[in-house]
Coordinates of C-alpha atoms in Angstrom, one line a residue:
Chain J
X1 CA 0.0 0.0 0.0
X2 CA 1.6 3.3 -1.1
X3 CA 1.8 5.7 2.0
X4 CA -0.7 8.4 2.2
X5 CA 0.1 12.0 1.8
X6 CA 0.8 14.1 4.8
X7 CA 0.5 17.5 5.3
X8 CA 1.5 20.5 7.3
X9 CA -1.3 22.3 9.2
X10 CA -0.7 26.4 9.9
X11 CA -3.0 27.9 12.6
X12 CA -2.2 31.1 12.1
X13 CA -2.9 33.5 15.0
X14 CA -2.9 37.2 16.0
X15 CA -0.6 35.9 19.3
X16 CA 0.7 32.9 18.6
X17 CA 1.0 30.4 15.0
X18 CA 0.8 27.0 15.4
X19 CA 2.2 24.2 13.2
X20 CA 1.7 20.5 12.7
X21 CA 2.1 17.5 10.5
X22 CA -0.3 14.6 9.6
X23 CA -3.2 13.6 7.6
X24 CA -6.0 13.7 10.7
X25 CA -6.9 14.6 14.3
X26 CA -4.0 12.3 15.4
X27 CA -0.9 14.7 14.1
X28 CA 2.5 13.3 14.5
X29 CA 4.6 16.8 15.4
X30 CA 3.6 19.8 16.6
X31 CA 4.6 23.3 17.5
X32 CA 3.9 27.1 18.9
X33 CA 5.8 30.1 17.5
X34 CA 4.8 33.2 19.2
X35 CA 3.8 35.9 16.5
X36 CA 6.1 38.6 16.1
X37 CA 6.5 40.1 12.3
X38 CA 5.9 38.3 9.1
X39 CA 9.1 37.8 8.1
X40 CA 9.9 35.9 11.2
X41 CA 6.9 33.8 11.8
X42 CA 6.7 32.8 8.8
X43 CA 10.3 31.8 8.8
X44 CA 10.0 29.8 12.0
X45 CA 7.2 27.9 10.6
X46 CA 8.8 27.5 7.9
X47 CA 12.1 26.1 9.2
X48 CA 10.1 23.8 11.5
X49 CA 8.0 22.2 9.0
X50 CA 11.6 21.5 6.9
X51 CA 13.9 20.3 10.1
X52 CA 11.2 18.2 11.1
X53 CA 12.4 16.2 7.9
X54 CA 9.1 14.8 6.8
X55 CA 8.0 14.8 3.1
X56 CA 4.7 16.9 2.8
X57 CA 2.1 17.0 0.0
X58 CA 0.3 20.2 0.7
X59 CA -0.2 23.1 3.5
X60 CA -3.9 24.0 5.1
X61 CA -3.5 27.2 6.7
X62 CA -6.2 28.7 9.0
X63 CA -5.6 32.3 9.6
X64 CA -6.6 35.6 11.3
X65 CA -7.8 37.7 9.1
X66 CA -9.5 39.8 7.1
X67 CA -8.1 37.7 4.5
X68 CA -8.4 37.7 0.6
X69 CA -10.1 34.6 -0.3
X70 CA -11.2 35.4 -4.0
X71 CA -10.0 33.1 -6.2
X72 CA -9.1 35.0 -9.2
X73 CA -7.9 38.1 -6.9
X74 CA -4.1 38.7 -7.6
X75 CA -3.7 38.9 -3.2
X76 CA -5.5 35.4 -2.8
X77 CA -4.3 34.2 0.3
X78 CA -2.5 37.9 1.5
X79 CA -4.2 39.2 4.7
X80 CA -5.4 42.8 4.1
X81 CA -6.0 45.7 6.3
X82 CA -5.6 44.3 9.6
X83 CA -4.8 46.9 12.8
X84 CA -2.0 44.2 13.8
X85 CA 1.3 45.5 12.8
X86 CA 3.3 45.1 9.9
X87 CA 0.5 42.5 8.7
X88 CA -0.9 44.6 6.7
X89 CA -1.2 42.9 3.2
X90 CA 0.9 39.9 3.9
X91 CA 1.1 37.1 1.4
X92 CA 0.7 34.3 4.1
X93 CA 0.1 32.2 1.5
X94 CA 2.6 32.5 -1.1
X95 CA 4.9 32.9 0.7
X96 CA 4.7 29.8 2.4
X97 CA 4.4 27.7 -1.0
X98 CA 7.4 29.7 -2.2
X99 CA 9.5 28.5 0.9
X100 CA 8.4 24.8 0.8
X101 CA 7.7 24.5 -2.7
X102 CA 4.4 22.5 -2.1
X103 CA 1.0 24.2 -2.7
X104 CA -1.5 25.3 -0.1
X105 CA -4.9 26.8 1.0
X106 CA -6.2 29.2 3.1
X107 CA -8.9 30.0 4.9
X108 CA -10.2 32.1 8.1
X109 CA -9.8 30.5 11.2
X110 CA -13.1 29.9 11.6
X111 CA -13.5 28.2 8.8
X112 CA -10.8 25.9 9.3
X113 CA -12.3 25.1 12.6
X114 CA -15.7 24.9 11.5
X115 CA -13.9 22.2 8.6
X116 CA -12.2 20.3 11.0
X117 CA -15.3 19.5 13.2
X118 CA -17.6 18.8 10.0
X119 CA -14.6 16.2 9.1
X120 CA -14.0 14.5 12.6
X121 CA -16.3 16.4 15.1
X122 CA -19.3 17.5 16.4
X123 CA -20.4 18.3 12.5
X124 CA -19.9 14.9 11.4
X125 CA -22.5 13.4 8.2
X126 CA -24.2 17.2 8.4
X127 CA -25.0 18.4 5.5
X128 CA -25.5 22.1 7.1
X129 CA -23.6 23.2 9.8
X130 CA -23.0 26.3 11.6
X131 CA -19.8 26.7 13.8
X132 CA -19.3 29.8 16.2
X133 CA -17.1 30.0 18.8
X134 CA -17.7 33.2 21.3
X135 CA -14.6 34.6 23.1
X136 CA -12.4 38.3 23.1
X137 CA -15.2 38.2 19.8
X138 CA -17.6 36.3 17.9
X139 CA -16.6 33.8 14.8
X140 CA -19.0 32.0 12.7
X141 CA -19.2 30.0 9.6
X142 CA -21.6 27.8 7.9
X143 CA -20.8 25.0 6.2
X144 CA -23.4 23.2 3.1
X145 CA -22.0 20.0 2.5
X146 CA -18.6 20.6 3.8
X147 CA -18.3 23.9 2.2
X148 CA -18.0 27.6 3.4
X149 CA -18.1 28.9 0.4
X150 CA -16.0 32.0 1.8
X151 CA -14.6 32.6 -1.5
X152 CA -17.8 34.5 -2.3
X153 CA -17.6 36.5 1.0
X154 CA -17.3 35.8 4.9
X155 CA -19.7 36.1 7.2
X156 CA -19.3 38.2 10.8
X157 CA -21.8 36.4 12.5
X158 CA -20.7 38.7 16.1
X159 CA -22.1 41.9 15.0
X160 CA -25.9 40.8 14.4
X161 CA -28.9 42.7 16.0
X162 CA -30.0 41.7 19.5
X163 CA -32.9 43.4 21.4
X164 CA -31.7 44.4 25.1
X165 CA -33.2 41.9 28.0
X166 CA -35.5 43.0 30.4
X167 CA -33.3 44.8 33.4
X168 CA -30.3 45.2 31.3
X169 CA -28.9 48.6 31.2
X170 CA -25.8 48.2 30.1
X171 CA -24.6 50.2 26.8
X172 CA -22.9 47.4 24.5
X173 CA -18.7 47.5 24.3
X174 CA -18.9 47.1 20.2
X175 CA -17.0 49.7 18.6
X176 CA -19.1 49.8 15.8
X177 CA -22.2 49.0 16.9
X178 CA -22.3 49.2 20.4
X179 CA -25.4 46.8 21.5
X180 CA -25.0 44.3 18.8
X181 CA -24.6 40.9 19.7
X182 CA -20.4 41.1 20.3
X183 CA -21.3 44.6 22.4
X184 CA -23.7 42.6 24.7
X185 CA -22.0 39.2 25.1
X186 CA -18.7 38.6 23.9
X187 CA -15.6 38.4 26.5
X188 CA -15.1 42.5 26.5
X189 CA -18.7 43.2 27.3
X190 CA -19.1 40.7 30.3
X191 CA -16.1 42.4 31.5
X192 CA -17.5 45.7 31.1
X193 CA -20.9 45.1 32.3
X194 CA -19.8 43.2 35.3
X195 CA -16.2 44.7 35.9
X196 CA -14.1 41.4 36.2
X197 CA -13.1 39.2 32.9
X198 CA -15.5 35.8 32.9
X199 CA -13.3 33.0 35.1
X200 CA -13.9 35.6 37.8
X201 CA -17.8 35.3 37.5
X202 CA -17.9 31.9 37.6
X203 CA -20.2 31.5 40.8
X204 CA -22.7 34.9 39.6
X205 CA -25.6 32.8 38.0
X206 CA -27.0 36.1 37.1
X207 CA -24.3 36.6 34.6
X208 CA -24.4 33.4 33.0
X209 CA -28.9 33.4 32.8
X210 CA -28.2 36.9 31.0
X211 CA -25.6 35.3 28.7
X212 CA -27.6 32.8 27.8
X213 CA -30.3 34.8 26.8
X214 CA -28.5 36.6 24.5
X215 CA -26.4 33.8 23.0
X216 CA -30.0 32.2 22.4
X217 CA -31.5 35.6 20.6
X218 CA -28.2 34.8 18.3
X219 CA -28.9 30.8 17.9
X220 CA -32.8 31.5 17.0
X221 CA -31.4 34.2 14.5
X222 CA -28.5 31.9 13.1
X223 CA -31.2 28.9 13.0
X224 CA -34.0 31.3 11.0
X225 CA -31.6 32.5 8.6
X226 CA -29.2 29.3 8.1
X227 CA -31.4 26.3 8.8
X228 CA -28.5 24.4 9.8
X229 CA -29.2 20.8 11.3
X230 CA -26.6 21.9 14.0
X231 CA -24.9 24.2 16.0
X232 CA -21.5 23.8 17.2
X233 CA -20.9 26.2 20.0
X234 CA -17.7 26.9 21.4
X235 CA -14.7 28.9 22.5
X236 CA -13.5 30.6 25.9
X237 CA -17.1 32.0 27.4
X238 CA -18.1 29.1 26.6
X239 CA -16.4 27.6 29.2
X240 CA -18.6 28.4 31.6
X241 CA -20.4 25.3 33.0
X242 CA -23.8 24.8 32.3
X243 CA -23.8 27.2 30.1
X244 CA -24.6 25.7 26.9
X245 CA -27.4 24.0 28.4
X246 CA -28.7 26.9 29.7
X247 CA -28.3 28.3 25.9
X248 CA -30.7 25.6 24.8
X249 CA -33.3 26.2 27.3
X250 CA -33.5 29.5 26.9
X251 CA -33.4 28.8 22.7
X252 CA -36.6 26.6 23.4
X253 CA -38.5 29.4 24.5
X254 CA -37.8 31.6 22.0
X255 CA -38.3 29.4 18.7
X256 CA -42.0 29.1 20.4
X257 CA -42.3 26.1 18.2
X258 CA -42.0 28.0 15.0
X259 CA -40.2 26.8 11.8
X260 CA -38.7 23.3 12.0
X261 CA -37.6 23.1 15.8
X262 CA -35.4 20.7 16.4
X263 CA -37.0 18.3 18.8
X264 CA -34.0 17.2 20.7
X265 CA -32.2 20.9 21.6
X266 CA -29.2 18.8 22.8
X267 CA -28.3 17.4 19.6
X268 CA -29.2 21.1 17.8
X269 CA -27.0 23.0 20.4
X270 CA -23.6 20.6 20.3
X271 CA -20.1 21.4 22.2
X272 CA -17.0 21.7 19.8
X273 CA -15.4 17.9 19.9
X274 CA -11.7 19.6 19.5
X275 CA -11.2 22.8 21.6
X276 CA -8.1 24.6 21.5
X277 CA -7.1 22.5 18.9
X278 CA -10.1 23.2 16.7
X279 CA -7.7 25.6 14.2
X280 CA -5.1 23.1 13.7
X281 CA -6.9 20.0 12.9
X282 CA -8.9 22.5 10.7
X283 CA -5.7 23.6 9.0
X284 CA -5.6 19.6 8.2
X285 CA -9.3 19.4 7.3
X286 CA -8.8 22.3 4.4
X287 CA -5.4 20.6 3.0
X288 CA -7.6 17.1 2.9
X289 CA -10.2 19.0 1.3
X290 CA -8.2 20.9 -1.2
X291 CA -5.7 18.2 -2.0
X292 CA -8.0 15.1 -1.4
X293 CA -11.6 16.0 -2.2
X294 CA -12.0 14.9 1.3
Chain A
X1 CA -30.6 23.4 -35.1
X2 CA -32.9 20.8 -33.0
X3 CA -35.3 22.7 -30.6
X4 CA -34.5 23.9 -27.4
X5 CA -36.7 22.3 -24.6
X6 CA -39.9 23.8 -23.7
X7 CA -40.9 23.5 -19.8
X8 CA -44.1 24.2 -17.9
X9 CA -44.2 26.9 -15.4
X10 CA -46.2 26.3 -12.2
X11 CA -46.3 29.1 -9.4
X12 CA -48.6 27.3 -6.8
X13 CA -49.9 29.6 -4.2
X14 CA -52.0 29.7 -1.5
X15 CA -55.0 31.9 -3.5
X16 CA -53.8 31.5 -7.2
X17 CA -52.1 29.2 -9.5
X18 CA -50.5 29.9 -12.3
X19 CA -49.2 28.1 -15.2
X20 CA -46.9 29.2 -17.9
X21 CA -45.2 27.2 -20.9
X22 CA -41.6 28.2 -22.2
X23 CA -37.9 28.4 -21.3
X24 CA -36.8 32.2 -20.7
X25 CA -38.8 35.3 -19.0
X26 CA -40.9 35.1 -22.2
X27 CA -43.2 32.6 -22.3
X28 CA -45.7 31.5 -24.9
X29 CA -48.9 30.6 -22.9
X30 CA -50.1 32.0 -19.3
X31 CA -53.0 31.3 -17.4
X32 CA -54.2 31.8 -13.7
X33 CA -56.8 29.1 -11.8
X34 CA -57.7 30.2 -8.2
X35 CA -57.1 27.6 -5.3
X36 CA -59.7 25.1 -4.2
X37 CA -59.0 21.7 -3.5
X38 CA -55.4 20.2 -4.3
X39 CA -57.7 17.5 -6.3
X40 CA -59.6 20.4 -8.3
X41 CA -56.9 22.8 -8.7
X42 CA -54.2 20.3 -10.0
X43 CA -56.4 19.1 -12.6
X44 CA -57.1 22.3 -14.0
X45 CA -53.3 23.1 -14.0
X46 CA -52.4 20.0 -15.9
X47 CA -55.6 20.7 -18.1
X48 CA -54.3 23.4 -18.8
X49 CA -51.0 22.7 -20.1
X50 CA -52.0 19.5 -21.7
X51 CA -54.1 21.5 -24.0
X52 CA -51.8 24.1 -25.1
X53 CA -50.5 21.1 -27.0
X54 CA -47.1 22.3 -26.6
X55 CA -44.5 19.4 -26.0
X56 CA -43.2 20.2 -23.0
X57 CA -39.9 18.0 -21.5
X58 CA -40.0 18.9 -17.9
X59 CA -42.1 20.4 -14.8
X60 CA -40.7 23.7 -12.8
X61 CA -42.7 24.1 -9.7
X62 CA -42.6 27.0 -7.4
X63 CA -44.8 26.2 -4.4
X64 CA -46.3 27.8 -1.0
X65 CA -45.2 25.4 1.6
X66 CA -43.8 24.2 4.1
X67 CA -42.6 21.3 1.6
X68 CA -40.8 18.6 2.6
X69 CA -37.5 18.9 -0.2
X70 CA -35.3 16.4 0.9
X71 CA -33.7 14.1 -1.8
X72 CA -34.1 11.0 -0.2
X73 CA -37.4 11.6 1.4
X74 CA -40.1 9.3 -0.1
X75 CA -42.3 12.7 0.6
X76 CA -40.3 14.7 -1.5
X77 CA -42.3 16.9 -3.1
X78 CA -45.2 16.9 -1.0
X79 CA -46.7 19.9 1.1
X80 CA -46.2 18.7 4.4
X81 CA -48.8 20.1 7.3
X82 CA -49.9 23.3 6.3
X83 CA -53.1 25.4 7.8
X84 CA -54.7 25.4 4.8
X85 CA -57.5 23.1 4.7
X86 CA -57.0 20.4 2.5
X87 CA -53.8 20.5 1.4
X88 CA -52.0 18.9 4.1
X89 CA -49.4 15.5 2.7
X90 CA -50.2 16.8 -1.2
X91 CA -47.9 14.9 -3.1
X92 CA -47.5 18.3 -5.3
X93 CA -44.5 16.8 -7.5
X94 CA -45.3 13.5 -8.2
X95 CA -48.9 14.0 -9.0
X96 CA -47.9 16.7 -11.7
X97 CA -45.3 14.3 -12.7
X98 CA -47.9 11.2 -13.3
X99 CA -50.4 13.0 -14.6
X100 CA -48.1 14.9 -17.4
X101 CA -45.5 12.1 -17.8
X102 CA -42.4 14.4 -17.6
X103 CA -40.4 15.4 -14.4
X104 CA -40.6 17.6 -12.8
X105 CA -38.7 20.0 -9.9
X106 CA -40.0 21.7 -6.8
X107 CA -38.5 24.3 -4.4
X108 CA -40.3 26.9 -2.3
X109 CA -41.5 29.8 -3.8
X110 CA -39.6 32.1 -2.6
X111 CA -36.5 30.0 -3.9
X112 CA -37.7 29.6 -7.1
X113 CA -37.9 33.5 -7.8
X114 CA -34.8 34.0 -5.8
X115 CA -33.2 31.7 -9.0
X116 CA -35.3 33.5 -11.2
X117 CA -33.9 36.7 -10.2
X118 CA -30.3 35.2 -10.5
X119 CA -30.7 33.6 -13.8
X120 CA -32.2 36.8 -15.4
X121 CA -33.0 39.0 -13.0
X122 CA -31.6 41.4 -10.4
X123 CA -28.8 38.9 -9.5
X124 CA -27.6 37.7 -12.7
X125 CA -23.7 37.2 -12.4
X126 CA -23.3 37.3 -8.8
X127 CA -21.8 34.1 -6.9
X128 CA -23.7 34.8 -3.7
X129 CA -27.5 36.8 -3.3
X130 CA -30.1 37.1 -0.9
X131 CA -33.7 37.7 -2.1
X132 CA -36.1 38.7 0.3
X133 CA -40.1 39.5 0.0
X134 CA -42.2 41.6 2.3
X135 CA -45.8 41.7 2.2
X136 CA -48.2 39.5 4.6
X137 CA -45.1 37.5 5.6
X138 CA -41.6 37.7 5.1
X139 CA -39.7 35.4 2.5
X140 CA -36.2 35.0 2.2
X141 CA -34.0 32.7 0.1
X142 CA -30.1 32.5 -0.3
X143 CA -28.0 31.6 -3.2
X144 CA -24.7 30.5 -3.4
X145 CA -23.4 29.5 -7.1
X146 CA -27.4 29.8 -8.2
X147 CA -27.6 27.2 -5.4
X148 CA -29.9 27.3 -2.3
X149 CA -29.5 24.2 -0.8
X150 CA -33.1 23.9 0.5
X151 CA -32.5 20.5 0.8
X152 CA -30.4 21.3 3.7
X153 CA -32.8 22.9 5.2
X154 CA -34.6 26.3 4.6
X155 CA -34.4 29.1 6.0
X156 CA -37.2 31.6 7.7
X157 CA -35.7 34.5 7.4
X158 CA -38.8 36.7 8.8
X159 CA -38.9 35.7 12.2
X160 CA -35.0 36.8 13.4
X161 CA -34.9 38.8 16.4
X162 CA -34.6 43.2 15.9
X163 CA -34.5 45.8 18.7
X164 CA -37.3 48.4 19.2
X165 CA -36.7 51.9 17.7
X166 CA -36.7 54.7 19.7
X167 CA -40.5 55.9 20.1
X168 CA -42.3 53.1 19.0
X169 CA -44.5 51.2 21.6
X170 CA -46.1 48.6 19.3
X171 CA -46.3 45.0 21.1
X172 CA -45.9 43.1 17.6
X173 CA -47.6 41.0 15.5
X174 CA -45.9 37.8 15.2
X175 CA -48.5 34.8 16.9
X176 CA -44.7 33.2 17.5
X177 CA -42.4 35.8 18.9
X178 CA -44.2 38.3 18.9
X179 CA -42.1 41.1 18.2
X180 CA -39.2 39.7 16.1
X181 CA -38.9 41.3 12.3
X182 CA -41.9 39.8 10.6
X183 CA -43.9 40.8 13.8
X184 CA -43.0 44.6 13.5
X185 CA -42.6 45.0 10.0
X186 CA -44.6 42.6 7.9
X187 CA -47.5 44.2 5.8
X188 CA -50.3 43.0 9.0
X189 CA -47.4 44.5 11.4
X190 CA -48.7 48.2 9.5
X191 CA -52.1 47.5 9.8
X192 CA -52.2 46.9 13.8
X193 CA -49.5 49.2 14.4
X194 CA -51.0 52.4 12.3
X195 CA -54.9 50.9 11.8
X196 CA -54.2 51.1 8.3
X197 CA -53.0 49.1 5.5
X198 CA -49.5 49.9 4.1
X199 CA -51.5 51.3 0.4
X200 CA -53.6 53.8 2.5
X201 CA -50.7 55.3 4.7
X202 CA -49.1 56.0 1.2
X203 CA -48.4 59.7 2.7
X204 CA -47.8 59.4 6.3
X205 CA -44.2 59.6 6.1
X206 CA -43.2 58.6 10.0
X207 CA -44.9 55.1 8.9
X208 CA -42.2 55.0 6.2
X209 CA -39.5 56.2 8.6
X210 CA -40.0 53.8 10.9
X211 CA -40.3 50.6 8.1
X212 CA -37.0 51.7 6.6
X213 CA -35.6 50.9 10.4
X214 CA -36.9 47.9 10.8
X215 CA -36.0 46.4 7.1
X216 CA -32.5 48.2 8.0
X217 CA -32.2 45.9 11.1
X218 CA -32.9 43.3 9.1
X219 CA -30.3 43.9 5.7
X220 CA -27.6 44.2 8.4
X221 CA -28.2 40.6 9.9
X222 CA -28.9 39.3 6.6
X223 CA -25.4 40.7 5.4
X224 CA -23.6 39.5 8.4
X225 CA -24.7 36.4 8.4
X226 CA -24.9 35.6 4.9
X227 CA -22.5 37.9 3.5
X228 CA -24.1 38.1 0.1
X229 CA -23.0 40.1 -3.0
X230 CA -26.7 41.6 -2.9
X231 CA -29.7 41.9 -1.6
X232 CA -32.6 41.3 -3.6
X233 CA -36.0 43.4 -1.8
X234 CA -39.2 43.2 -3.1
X235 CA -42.7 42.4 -2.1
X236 CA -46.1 44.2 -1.8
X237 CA -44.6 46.7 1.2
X238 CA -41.9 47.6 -0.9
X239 CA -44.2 49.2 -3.9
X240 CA -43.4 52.3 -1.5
X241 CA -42.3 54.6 -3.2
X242 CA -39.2 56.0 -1.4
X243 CA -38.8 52.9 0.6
X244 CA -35.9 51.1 -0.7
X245 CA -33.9 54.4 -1.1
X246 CA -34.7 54.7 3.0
X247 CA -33.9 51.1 3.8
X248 CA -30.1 52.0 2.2
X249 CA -29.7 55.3 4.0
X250 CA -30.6 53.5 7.6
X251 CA -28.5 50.2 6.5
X252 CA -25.5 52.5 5.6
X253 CA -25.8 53.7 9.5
X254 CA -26.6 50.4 10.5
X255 CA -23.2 49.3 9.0
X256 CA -21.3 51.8 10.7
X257 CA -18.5 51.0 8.2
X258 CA -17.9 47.4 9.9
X259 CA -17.1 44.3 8.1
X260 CA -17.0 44.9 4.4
X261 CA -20.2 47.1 4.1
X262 CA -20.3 47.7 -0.2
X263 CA -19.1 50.8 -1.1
X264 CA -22.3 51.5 -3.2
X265 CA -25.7 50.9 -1.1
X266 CA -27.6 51.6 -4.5
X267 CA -25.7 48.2 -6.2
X268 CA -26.1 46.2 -2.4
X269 CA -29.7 46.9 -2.1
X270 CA -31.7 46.3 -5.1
X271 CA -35.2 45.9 -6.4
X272 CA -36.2 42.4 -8.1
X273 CA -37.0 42.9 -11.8
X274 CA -39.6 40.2 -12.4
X275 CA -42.0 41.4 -9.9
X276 CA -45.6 39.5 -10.0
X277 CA -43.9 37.2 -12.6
X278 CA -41.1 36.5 -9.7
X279 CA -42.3 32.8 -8.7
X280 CA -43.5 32.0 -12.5
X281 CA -40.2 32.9 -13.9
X282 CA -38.5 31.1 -11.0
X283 CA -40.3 28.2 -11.7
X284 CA -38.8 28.0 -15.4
X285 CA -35.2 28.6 -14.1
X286 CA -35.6 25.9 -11.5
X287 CA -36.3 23.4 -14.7
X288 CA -33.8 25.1 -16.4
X289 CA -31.7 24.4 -13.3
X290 CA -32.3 20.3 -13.1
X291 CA -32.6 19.7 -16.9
X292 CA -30.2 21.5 -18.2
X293 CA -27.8 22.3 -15.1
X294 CA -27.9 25.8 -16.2

């Protein structure tokens, strides 16, 4: 049996990259570069994917963005106009098919991540899938039979409309839009309605029964508009325990039986099965997809 | 040159049929049958097109719903449990299909003249486009690649969640959520919040202030979410004139300039072109779509 290709898997992050090689889950090196400039992270991973000595076929990269993902755009693969810097407009991914001389593929982390689950994870057999993960921010992506379909445009699922719960005064943290879903309920605005960063609210159950409302106003707005036959909701806030069960409770109430309702809100409203790994086994996933057809 | 194939048109709503023969925006025959019994009214559609003696090589059908449209389902086809007497488990497709001894292809209305408007129409060219109706409901259909894999799943993009604007007190009209979009903004919304239907508060202009807020809420989820190219917006409330031209001056607020708002509202936000003919049209391009793979 001829050996099956490998590949190296990027997870590309605003504070740290992470870099790995194998053809699943299961990857058989791994490593953290802190993220400093381009020129130096790149190099790093670079020189760790080549000392590690193992023939690859391909690169999936899943990166921070905003990122060009046209396909017939001449700065496929750069990231744009990002407020991290010396980022701005950096060919991520040339430059890394340049230095190993393989071919690769990008995509936002998100929707490596939301890959990677759909593959081996909570997304398995779904034909429509929506991934967010809720932390410093929201990220969201929605895959139709295994596809994101971000070359046409990518979603920012965080900055949706919310209406303000009964008893909440506070003003929304979001930059832009100041009450929107990330202003009322993403990492920055629990710590600015409740002055101490999540792990210190741990034992308040009135901050997690206001969460949940307002992550459920996002699931019944995700559900209306997407239809997906799941929900994979992660990342740091959702840490919190009992929280995502709290989510669905509060999700039943406000579908009110209308549309398709799931029937079993446990299996609608999933955990992610891969956690702070969920970029770098997506990194796989997209090289899989790319090179594979996976 | 052999003939192009010819292909029957059916637009099946809730009050009116209508049936149509051809294979472009111009068709050859027309007619309209009102709605009785699925027994009655199917009859007089096949009749119908049976006696234009016109060979016809497949079925298009645009539909009121909720249908079940899953590929495998051995109710494919069929309107599942609707309100409307009668109609209930109509196997819609396959008795259309017997009867005229061609096949024949179903979606949702809605995503029949959301393809419509993509093959000819307001979206032609454009990889991904929302098209969204609002009169007595709200309709809503998304296509990706001319695609809205309604067999996924399909959206109800009417009932997602918006805040109150400043000054108004109405409770909403939605029997489900009561005020989410469709309950504060769909035509019966007008009529209990003003005591008027939308036609005869043509000159009231705070009732048009306040609609272009509420649609606004609405295109900015819709573009977060989906991330189209455009948004197709039509329906009976939108004959306003004014209205759309409103609904882009609040979105461009909305927007704030976050995420990658289009530089030209005017080219995001557009009117359909087809109209009355919307689901008819769509119902040719959906055959179009499974015969041919245009």
């Amino acid at each position: 049996m001829p050996a099956k290709p490998l590949y190296a898997a990027v997870e590309a992050g605003g504070t740290k990259w992470r870099v790995a090689i194998g053809r699943s889950p299961e990857m058989v090196v791994d490593a953290t570069i802190p993220t400093r400039d381009p020129d130096t992270t790149i190099s790093a991973c670079v020189e760790f994917i080549r000392e590690s000595g193992i023939p690859i076929t391909g690169v999936g990269i899943a990166s921070f963005g905003p990122l060009d993902l046209i396909p017939t755009s001449p700065t496929l693969g750069f990231i744009t106009a990002t407020p991290k810097p010396g980022w701005s407009n950096t060919d991520v991914k040339g430059r890394i098919e340049a230095a190993l001389g393989v071919p690769a593929v990008i995509d936002i982390d998100v929707g490596g991540a939301a890959l990677g689950e759909w593959s081996w994870g909570a997304g398995r057999t779904l034909g429509s899938v929506v991934y967010v993960t809720v932390g410093t921010g929201f990220g969201g992506a929605h895959l139709q039979n295994g596809r994101t379909f971000h070359e046409l445009g990518h979603p920012e699922m965080g900055h949706i409309t919310v209406e303000r719960e009964a008893g909440d005064t506070f003003g929304g943290s979001c930059p832009f839009h100041g009450t929107c879903l990330e202003g009322m309920a993403a990492g920055p605005a629990l710590l600015a309605r409740w002055g101490r960063p999540g792990p210190e609210l741990r034992n308040r159950p009135e901050v997690w029964d206001l969460e949940a409302r307002y992550l459920a106003q996002a699931m019944r707005t995700y559900d209306y508009v997407l239809a997906p036959q799941r929900i994979i909701l992660g990342g740091g806030v959702m840490q919190q325990p009992g929280l995502l069960q709290m989510v669905r409770d509060r999700l039943g109430e406000r579908l009110a039986g209308y549309g398709n309702p799931p029937s079993n809100l446990e299996e609608f409203i999933a955990a992610p099965e891969f956690g702070q790994d969920a970029g770098l086994i997506g990194a796989i996933a997209l090289a899989r997809q790319r090179f594979e057809g996976l």
